CSV table of C-alpha atoms in Angstrom, one decimal:
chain,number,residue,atom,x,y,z
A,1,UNK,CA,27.8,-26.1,52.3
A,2,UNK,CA,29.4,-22.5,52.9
A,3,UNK,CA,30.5,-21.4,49.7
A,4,UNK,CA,32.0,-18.1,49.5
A,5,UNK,CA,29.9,-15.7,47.7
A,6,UNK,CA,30.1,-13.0,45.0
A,7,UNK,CA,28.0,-9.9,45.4
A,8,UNK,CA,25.5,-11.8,42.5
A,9,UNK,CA,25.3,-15.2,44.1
A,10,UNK,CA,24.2,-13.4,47.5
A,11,UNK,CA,21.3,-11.5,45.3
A,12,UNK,CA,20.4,-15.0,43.7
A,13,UNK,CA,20.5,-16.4,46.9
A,14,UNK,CA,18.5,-14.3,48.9
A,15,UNK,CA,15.8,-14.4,46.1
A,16,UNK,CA,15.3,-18.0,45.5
A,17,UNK,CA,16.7,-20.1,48.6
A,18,UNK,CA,12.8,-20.6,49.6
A,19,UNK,CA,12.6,-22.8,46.6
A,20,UNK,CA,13.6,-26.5,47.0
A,21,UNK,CA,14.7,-26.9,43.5
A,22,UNK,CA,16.7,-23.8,43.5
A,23,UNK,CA,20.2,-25.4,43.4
A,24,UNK,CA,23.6,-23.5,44.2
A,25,UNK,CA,26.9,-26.2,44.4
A,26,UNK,CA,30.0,-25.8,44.6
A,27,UNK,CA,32.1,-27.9,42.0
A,28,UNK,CA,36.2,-27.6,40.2
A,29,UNK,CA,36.3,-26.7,36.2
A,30,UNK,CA,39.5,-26.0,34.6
A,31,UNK,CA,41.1,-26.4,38.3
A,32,UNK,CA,38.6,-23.5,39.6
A,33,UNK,CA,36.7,-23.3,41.8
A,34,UNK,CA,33.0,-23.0,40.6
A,35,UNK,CA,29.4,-22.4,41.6
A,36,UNK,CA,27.0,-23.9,39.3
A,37,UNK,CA,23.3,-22.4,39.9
A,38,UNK,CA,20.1,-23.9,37.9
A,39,UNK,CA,16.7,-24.7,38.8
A,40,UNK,CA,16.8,-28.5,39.1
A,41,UNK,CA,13.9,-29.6,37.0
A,42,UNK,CA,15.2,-27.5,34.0
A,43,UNK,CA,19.2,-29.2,34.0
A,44,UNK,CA,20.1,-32.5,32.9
A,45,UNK,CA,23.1,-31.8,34.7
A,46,UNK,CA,24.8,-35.6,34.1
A,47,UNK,CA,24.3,-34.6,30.5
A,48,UNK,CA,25.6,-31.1,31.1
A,49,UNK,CA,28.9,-32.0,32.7
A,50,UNK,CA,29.4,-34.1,29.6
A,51,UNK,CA,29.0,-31.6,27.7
A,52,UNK,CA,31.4,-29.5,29.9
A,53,UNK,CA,34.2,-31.8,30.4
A,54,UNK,CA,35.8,-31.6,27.0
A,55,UNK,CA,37.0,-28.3,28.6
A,56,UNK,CA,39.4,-29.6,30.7
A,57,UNK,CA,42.0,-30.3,27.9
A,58,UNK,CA,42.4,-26.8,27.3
A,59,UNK,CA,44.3,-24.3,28.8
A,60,UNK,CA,42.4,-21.1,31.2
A,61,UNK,CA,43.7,-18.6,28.1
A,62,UNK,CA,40.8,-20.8,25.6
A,63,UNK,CA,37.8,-20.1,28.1
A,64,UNK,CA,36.7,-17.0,26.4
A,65,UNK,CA,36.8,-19.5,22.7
A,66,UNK,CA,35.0,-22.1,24.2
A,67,UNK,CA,32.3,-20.2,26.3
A,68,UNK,CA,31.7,-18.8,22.8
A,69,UNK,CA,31.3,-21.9,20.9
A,70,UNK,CA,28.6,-22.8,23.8
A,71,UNK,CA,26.9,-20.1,22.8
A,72,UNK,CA,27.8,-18.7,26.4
A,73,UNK,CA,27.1,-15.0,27.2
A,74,UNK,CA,30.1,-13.3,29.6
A,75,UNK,CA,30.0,-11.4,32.5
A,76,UNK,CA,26.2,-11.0,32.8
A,77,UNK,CA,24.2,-8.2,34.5
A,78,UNK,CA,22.2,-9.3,37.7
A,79,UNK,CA,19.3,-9.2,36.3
A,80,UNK,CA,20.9,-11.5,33.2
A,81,UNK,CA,21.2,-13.6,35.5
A,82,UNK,CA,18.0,-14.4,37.3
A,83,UNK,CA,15.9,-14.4,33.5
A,84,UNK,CA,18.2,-16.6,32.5
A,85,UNK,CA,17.6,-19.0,35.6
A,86,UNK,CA,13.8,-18.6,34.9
A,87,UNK,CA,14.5,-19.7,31.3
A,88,UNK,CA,16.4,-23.0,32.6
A,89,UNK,CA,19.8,-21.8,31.5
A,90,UNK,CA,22.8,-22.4,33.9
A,91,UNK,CA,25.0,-19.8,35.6
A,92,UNK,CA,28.3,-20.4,36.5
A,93,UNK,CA,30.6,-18.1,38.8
A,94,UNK,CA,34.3,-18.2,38.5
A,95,UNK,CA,35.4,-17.6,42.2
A,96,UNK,CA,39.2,-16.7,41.7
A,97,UNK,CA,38.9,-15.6,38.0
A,98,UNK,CA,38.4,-12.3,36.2
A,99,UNK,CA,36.0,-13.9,34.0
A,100,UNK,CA,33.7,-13.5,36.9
A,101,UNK,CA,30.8,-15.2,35.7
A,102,UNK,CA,28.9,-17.1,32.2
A,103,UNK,CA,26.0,-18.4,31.1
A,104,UNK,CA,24.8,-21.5,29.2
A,105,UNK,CA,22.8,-23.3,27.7
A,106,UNK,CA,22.1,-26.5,29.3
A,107,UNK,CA,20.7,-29.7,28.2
A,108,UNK,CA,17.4,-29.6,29.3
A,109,UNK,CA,15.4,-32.4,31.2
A,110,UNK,CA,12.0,-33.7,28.9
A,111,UNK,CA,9.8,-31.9,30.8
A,112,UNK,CA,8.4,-31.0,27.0
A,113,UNK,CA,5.2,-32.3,25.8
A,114,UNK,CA,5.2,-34.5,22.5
A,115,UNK,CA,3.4,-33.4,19.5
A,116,UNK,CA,-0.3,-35.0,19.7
A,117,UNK,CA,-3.3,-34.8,17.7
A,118,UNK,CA,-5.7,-31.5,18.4
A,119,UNK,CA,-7.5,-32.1,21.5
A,120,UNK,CA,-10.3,-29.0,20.6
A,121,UNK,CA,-10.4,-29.4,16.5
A,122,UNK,CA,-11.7,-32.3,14.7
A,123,UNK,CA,-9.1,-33.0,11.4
A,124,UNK,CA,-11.0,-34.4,8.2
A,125,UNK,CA,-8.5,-34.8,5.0
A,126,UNK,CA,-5.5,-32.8,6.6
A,127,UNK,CA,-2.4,-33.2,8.8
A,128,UNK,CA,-2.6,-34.3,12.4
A,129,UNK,CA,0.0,-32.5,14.1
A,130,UNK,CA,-1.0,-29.8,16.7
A,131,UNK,CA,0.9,-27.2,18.7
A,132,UNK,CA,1.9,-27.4,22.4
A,133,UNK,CA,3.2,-25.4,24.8
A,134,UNK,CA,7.0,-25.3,23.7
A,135,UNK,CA,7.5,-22.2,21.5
A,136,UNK,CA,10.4,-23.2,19.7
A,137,UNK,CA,8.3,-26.2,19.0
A,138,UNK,CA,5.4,-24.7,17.8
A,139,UNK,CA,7.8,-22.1,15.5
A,140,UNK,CA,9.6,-25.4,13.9
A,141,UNK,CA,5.9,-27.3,13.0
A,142,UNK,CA,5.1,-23.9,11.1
A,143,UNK,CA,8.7,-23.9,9.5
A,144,UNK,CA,7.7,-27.6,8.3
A,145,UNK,CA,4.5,-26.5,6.9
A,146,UNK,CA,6.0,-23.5,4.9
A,147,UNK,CA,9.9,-24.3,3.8
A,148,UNK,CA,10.0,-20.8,2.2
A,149,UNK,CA,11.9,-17.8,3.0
A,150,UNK,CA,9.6,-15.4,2.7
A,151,UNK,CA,8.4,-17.0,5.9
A,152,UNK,CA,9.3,-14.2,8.5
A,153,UNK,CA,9.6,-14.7,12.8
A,154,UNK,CA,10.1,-11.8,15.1
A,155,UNK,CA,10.3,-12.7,18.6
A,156,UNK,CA,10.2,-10.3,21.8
A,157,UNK,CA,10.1,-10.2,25.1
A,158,UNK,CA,6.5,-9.5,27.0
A,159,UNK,CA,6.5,-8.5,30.5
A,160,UNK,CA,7.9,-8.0,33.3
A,161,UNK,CA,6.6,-9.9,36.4
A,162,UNK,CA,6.4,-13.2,34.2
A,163,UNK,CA,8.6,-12.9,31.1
A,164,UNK,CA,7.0,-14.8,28.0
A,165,UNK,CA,8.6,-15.1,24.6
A,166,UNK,CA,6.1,-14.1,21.9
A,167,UNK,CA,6.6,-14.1,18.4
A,168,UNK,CA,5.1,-12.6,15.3
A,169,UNK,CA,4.7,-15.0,12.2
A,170,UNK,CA,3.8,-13.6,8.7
A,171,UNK,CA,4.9,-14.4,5.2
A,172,UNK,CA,6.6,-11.1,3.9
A,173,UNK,CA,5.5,-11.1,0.2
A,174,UNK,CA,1.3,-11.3,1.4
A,175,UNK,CA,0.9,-10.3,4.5
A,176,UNK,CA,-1.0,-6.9,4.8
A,177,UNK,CA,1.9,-4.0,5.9
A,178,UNK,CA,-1.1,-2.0,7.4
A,179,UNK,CA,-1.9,-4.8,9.8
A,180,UNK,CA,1.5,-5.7,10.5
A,181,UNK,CA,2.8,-2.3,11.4
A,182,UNK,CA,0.1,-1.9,13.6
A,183,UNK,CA,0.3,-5.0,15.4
A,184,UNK,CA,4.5,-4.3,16.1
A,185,UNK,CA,3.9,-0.6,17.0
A,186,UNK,CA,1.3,-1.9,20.2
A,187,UNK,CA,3.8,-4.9,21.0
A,188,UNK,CA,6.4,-2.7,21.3
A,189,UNK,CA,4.4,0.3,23.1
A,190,UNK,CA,3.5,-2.1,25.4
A,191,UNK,CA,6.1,-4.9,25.9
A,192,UNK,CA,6.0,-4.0,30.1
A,193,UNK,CA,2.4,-5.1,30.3
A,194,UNK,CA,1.7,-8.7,31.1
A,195,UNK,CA,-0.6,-11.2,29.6
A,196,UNK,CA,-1.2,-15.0,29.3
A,197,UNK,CA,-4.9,-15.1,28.1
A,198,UNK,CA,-7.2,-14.0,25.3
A,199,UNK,CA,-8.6,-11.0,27.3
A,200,UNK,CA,-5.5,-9.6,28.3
A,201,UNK,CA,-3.8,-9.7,24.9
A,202,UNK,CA,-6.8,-8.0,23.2
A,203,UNK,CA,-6.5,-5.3,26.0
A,204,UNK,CA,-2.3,-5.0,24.4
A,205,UNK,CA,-3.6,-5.0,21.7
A,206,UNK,CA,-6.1,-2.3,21.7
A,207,UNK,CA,-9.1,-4.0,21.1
A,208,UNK,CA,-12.3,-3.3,22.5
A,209,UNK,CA,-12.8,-6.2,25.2
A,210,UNK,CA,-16.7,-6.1,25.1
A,211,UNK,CA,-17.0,-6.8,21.9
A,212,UNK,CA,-19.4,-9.6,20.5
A,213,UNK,CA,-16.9,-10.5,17.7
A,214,UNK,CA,-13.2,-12.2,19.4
A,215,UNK,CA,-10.7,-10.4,17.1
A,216,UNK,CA,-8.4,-13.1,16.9
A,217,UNK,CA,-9.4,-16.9,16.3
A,218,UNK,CA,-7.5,-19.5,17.9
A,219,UNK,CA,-5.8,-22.9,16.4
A,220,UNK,CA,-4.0,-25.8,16.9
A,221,UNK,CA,-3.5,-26.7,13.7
A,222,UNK,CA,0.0,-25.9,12.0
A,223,UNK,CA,-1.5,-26.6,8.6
A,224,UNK,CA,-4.9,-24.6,9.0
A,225,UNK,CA,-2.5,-21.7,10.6
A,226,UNK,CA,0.5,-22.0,7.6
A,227,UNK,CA,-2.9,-21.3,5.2
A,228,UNK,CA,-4.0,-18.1,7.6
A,229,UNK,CA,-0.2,-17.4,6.6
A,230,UNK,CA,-0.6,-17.8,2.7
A,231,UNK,CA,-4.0,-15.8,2.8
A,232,UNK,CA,-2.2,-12.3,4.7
A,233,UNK,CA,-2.7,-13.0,8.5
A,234,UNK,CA,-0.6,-12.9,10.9
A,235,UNK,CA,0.0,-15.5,13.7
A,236,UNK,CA,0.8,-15.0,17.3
A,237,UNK,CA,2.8,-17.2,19.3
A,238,UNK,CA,2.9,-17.2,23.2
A,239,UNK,CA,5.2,-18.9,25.0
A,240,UNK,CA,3.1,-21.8,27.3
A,241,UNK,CA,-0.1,-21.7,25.5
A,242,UNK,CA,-0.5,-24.5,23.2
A,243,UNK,CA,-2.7,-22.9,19.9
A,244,UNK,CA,-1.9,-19.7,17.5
A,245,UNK,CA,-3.7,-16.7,17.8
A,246,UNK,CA,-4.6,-15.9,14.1
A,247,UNK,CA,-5.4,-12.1,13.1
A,248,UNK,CA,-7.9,-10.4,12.0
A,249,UNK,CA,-11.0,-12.0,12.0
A,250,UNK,CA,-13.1,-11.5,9.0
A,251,UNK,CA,-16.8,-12.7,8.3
A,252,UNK,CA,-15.7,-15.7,6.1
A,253,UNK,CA,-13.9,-17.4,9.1
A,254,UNK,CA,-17.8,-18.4,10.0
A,255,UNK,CA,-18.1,-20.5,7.7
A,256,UNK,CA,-14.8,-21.3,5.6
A,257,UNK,CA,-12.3,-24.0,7.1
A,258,UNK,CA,-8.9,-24.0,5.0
A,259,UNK,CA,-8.7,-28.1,4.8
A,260,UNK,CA,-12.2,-27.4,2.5
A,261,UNK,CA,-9.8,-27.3,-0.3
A,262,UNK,CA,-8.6,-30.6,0.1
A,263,UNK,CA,-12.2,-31.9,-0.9
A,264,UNK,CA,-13.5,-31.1,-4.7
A,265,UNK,CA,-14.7,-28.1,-5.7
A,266,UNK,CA,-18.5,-28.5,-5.9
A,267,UNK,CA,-18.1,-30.5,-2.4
A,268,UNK,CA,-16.8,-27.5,-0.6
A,269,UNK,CA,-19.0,-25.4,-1.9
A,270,UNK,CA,-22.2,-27.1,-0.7
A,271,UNK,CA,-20.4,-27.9,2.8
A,272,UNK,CA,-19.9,-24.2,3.0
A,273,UNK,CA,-23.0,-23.3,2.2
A,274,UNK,CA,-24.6,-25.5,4.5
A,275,UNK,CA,-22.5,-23.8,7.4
A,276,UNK,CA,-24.3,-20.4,6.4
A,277,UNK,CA,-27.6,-22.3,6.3
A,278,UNK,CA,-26.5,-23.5,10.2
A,279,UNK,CA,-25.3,-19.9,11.2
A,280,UNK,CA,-29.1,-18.4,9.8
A,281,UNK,CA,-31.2,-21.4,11.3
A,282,UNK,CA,-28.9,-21.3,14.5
A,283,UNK,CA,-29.8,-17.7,15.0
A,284,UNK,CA,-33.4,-17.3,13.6
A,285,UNK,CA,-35.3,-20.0,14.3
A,286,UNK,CA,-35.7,-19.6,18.3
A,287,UNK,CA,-36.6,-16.2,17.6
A,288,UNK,CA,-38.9,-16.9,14.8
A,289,UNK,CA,-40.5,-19.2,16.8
A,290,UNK,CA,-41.6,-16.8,19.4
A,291,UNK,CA,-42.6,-14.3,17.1
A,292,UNK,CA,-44.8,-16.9,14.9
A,293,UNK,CA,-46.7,-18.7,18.3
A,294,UNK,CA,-46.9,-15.5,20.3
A,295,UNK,CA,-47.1,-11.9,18.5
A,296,UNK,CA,-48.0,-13.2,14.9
A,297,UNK,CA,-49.6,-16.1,14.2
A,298,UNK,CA,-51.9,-14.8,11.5
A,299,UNK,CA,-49.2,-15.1,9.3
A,300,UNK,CA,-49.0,-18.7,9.1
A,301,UNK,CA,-51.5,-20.9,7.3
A,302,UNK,CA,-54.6,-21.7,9.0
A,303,UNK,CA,-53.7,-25.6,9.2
A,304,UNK,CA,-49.7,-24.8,10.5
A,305,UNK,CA,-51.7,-22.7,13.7
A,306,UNK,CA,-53.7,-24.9,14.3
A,307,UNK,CA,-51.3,-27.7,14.7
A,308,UNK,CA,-48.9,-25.1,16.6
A,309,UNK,CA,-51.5,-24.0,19.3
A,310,UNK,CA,-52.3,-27.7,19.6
A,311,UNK,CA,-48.9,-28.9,20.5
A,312,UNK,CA,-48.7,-25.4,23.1
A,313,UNK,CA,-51.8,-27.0,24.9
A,314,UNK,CA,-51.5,-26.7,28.7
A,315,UNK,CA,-48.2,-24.9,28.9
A,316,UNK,CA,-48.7,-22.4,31.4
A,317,UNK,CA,-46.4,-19.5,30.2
A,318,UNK,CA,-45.8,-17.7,27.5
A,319,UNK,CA,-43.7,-18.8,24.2
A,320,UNK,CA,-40.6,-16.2,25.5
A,321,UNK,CA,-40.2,-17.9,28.9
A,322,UNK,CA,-40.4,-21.2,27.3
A,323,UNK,CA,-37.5,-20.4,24.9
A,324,UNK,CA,-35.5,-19.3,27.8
A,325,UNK,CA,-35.7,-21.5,30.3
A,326,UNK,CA,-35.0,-24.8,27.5
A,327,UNK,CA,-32.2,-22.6,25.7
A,328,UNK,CA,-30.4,-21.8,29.3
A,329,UNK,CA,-31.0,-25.7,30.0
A,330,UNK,CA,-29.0,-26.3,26.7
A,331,UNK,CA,-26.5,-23.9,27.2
A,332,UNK,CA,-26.0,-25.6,31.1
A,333,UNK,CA,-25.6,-29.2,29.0
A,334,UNK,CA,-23.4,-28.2,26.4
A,335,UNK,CA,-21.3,-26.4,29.7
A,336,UNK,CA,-21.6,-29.8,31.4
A,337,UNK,CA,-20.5,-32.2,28.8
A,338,UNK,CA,-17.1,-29.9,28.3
A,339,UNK,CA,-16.5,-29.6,31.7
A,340,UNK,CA,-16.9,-33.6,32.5
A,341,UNK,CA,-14.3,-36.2,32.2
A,342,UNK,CA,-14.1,-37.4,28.5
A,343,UNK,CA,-14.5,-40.8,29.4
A,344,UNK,CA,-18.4,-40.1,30.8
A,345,UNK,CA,-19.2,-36.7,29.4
A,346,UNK,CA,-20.6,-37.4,26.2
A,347,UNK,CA,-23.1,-39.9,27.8
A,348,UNK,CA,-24.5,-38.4,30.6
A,349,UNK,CA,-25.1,-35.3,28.6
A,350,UNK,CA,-26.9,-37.7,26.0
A,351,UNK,CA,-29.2,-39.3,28.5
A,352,UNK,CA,-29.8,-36.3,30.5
A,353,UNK,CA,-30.7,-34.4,27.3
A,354,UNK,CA,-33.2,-37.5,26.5
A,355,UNK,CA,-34.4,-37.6,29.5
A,356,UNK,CA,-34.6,-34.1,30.4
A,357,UNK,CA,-36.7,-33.3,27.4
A,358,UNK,CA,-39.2,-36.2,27.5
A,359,UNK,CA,-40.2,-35.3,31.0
A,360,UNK,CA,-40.6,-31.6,30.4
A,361,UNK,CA,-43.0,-32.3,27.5
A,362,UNK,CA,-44.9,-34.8,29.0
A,363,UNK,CA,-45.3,-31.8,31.8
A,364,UNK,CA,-46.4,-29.9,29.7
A,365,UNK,CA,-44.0,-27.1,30.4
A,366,UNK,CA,-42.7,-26.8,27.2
A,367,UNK,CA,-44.0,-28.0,23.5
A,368,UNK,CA,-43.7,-31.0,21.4
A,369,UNK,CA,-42.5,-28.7,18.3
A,370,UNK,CA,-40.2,-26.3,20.1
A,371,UNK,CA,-38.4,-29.6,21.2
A,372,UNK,CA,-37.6,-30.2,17.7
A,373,UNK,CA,-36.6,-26.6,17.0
A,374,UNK,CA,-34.4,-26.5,20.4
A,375,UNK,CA,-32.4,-29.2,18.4
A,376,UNK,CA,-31.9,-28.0,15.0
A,377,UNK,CA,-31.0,-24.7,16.4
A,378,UNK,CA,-28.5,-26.7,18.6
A,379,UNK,CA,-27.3,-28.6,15.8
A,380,UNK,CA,-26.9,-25.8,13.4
A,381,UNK,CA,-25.0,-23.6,15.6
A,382,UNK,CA,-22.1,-26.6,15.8
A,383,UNK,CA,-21.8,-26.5,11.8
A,384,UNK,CA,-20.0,-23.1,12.6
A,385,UNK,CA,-15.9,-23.1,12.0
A,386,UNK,CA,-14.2,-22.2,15.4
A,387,UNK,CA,-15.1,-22.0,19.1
A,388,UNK,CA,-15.2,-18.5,19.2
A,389,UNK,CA,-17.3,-17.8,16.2
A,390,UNK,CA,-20.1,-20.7,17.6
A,391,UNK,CA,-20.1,-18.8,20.9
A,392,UNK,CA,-20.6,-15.4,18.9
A,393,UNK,CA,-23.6,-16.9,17.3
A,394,UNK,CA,-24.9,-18.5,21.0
A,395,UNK,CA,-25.1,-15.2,22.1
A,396,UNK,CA,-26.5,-13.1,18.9
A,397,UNK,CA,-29.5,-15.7,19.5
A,398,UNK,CA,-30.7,-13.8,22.3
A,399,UNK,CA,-30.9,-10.0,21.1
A,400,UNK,CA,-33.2,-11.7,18.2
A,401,UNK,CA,-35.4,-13.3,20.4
A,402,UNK,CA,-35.6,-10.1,22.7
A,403,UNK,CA,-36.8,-8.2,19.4
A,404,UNK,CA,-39.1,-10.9,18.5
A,405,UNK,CA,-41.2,-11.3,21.4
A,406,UNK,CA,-41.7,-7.6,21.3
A,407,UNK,CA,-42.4,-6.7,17.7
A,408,UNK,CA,-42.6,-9.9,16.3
A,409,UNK,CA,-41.9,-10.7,12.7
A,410,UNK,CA,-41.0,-7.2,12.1
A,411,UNK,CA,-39.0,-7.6,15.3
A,412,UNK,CA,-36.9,-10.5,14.5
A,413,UNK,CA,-36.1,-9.1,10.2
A,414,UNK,CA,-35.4,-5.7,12.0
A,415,UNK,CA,-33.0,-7.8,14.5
A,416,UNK,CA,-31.4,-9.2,11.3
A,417,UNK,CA,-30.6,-6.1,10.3
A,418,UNK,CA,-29.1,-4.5,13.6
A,419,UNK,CA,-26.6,-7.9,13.5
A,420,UNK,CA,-26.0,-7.0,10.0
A,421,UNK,CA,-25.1,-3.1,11.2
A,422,UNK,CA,-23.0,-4.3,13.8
A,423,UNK,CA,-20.9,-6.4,12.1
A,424,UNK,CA,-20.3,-3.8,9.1
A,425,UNK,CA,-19.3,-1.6,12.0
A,426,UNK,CA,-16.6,-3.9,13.4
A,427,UNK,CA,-13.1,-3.6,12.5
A,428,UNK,CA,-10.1,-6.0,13.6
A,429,UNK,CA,-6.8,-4.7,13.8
A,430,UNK,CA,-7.7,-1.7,11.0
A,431,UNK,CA,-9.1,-4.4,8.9
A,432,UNK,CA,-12.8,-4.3,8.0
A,433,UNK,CA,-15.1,-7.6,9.9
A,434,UNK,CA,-17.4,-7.4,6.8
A,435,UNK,CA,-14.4,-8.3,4.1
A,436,UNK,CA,-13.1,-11.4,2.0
A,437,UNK,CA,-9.4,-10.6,2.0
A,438,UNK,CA,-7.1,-9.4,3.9
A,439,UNK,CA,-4.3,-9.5,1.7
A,440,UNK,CA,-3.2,-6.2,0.0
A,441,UNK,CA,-3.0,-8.0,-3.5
A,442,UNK,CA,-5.3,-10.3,-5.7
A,443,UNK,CA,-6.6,-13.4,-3.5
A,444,UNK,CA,-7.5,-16.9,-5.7
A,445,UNK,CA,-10.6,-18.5,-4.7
């Protein structure tokens, strides 16, 4: 069809007739001709001329009234125009009219995914719900968790090439000022700049991108995020990515899961405290090991070096290289069974793991007891609360067992001690790593 164009419709025209769900039709409102322009998968557009039809009883004079009630914006720049497009809004030209052209708000097609269980976090004694990829979504399930008004939501604009919505959750009475004026002042320095992953957004944020130590966890739980919320943070929505980016990180977020408090006292305690026993054996023992079979094996007991140089019998390399090559065979299984379908992941990585480490021992090209550390290190390091955190740990591993086959003992206590430099050295966001509140007040238990 050859519909006669406004200097707007030409530009919109031009930009997106490549697109084969780019539509542009003519149609009569009010006894005007009109252009209707929408991105097809965005418009319900049976729905929408419902919901435009109750125009026609009313005279031309009432368009500017009922435009408004619509929540309709007037006479919109070009560039109006095309975000609102890309946002799945309609435009609407007037050919003949001096109201030249409006927008709306459609009603949108269910292109939306429903609210399902957390696919990455495992939920014992808490609320199932999870975030998706619909902002306004994910800003209502935190609005259901915490019905207060001190519950506070700016939203911006970020970008320019791909405009996302982001928004800025915090609760107003306990949130640390310090933190939050530093996190708008960067958002807002650098709202041009685009991002739609963790490493960009740490780069916005001014962060250090080589860091050991993510500055930001990651949830997908509205109720472990509404407690980040009670307990100072603040939580950073995205527009298309389906978890809350919580900040800062502090030590505690090793080993301290919010939904602990739904258990008695005594019982989170000792959970707890078995997580900090999994962080130290998840990071120690590997090294330990080398350090104990290769550089100092006078300090264990006569019988326990015995046994250990017994079990080491025919391996042809030394205790270093053996730790390697089975901790980078781990790390290769643990990357396999994430990256496999669910439905066959688990077991293949089960019985490959069996099998795998049967027939290296029974090679001799690794050790009976090294076996059985290999898994408790394994195990330990999964106690840990968060992704990020467990891979922080996966990697500390390795500057510990560097130390330890060099110096030893002394090697893997002074390793210890660099970690525990480091982290006082680390701060998130002008908040201290090494800390156990980030509130500005008086934090309860």
């Amino acid at each position: 069809m050859n519909l006669p164009e406004t200097t707007d419709m030409a530009r919109l025209k031009l930009q997106f007739e490549s697109n084969s769900d780019f539509v542009m039709e003519q149609k009569q409102l009010l006894d005007q001709e009109v252009v209707f322009c929408y991105f097809r998968p965005f418009v319900n557009l049976a729905h929408t001329n419902q919901l435009l039809s109750w125009m026609e009883s009313s005279p031309i004079n009432d368009w500017l009234q009922q435009i408004s009630l619509l929540n309709g914006q007037l006479n919109t720049t070009y560039d109006m125009q095309m975000s609102s497009l890309l946002e799945g809004n309609l435009v609407i030209y007037l050919l003949e009219n001096p109201i030249r052209n409006f927008v709306i708000k459609p009603v949108p097609s269910t292109i939306k995914r429903t609210i399902n269980v957390p696919q990455n976090e495992n939920v014992i004694e808490s609320s199932f719900g999870a975030f998706n990829e619909d902002l306004d979504t994910n800003m209502a399930l935190i609005r259901e968790e915490l019905r207060s008004p001190l519950l506070t939501m700016n939203s911006l604009m970020m970008g320019t090439k791909q405009p996302k919505r982001t928004t800025l959750a915090y609760l107003s009475d306990s949130v640390n000022h310090k933190l939050l004026s530093s996190l708008m002042k960067k958002l807002e320095a650098n709202k041009v700049k685009e991002f739609s992953h963790l490493q960009e957004i740490i780069k916005v944020l001014g962060e250090g991108n080589f860091s050991l130590i993510s500055p930001c966890l990651t949830s997908e739980r509205p109720a472990e995020a509404a407690d980040h919320l009670k307990n100072g943070r603040v939580i950073l929505f995205i527009e298309g990515l389906p978890y809350a980016f919580v900040m800062p990180v502090i030590i505690t977020d090793l080993w301290c899961v919010n939904s602990d408090r739904n258990f008695p006292k005594i019982t989170m305690i000792t959970i707890r405290m078995l997580r900090i026993m999994g962080m130290f054996i998840a990071l120690v023992l590997p090294a330990l090991y080398v350090s104990l079979v290769s550089v100092n094996p006078e300090v264990l007991r006569i019988q326990l070096a015995l046994s250990v140089a017994q079990s080491r019998e025919g391996v042809p390399y030394s205790a270093l290289l053996e730790v390697l090559f089975m901790l980078i065979v781990l790390e290769m299984l643990i990357e396999a069974s994430i990256r496999l379908p669910k439905s066959i992941g688990p077991s293949i990585t089960t019985v490959g793991g069996i099998i795998l480490g049967q027939a290296v021992v029974s090679a001799k090209l690794v050790s009976n007891l090294f076996i059985i550390v290999l898994a408790a290190s394994a195990l330990a390091n999964f106690t840990l609360n968060g992704v990020q955190n467990a891979l922080f740990i996966r990697i500390s591993k390795y500057v510990l067992l560097v130390f330890s086959a060099i110096f030893g003992v002394l090697g893997t206590i002074g390793g210890i001690i660099w970690l525990s430099i480091y982290m006082a050295s680390i701060t998130t966001f002008e908040v201290a790593y090494v800390n156990v509140n980030v509130k500005e007040g008086p934090q309860d238990g």
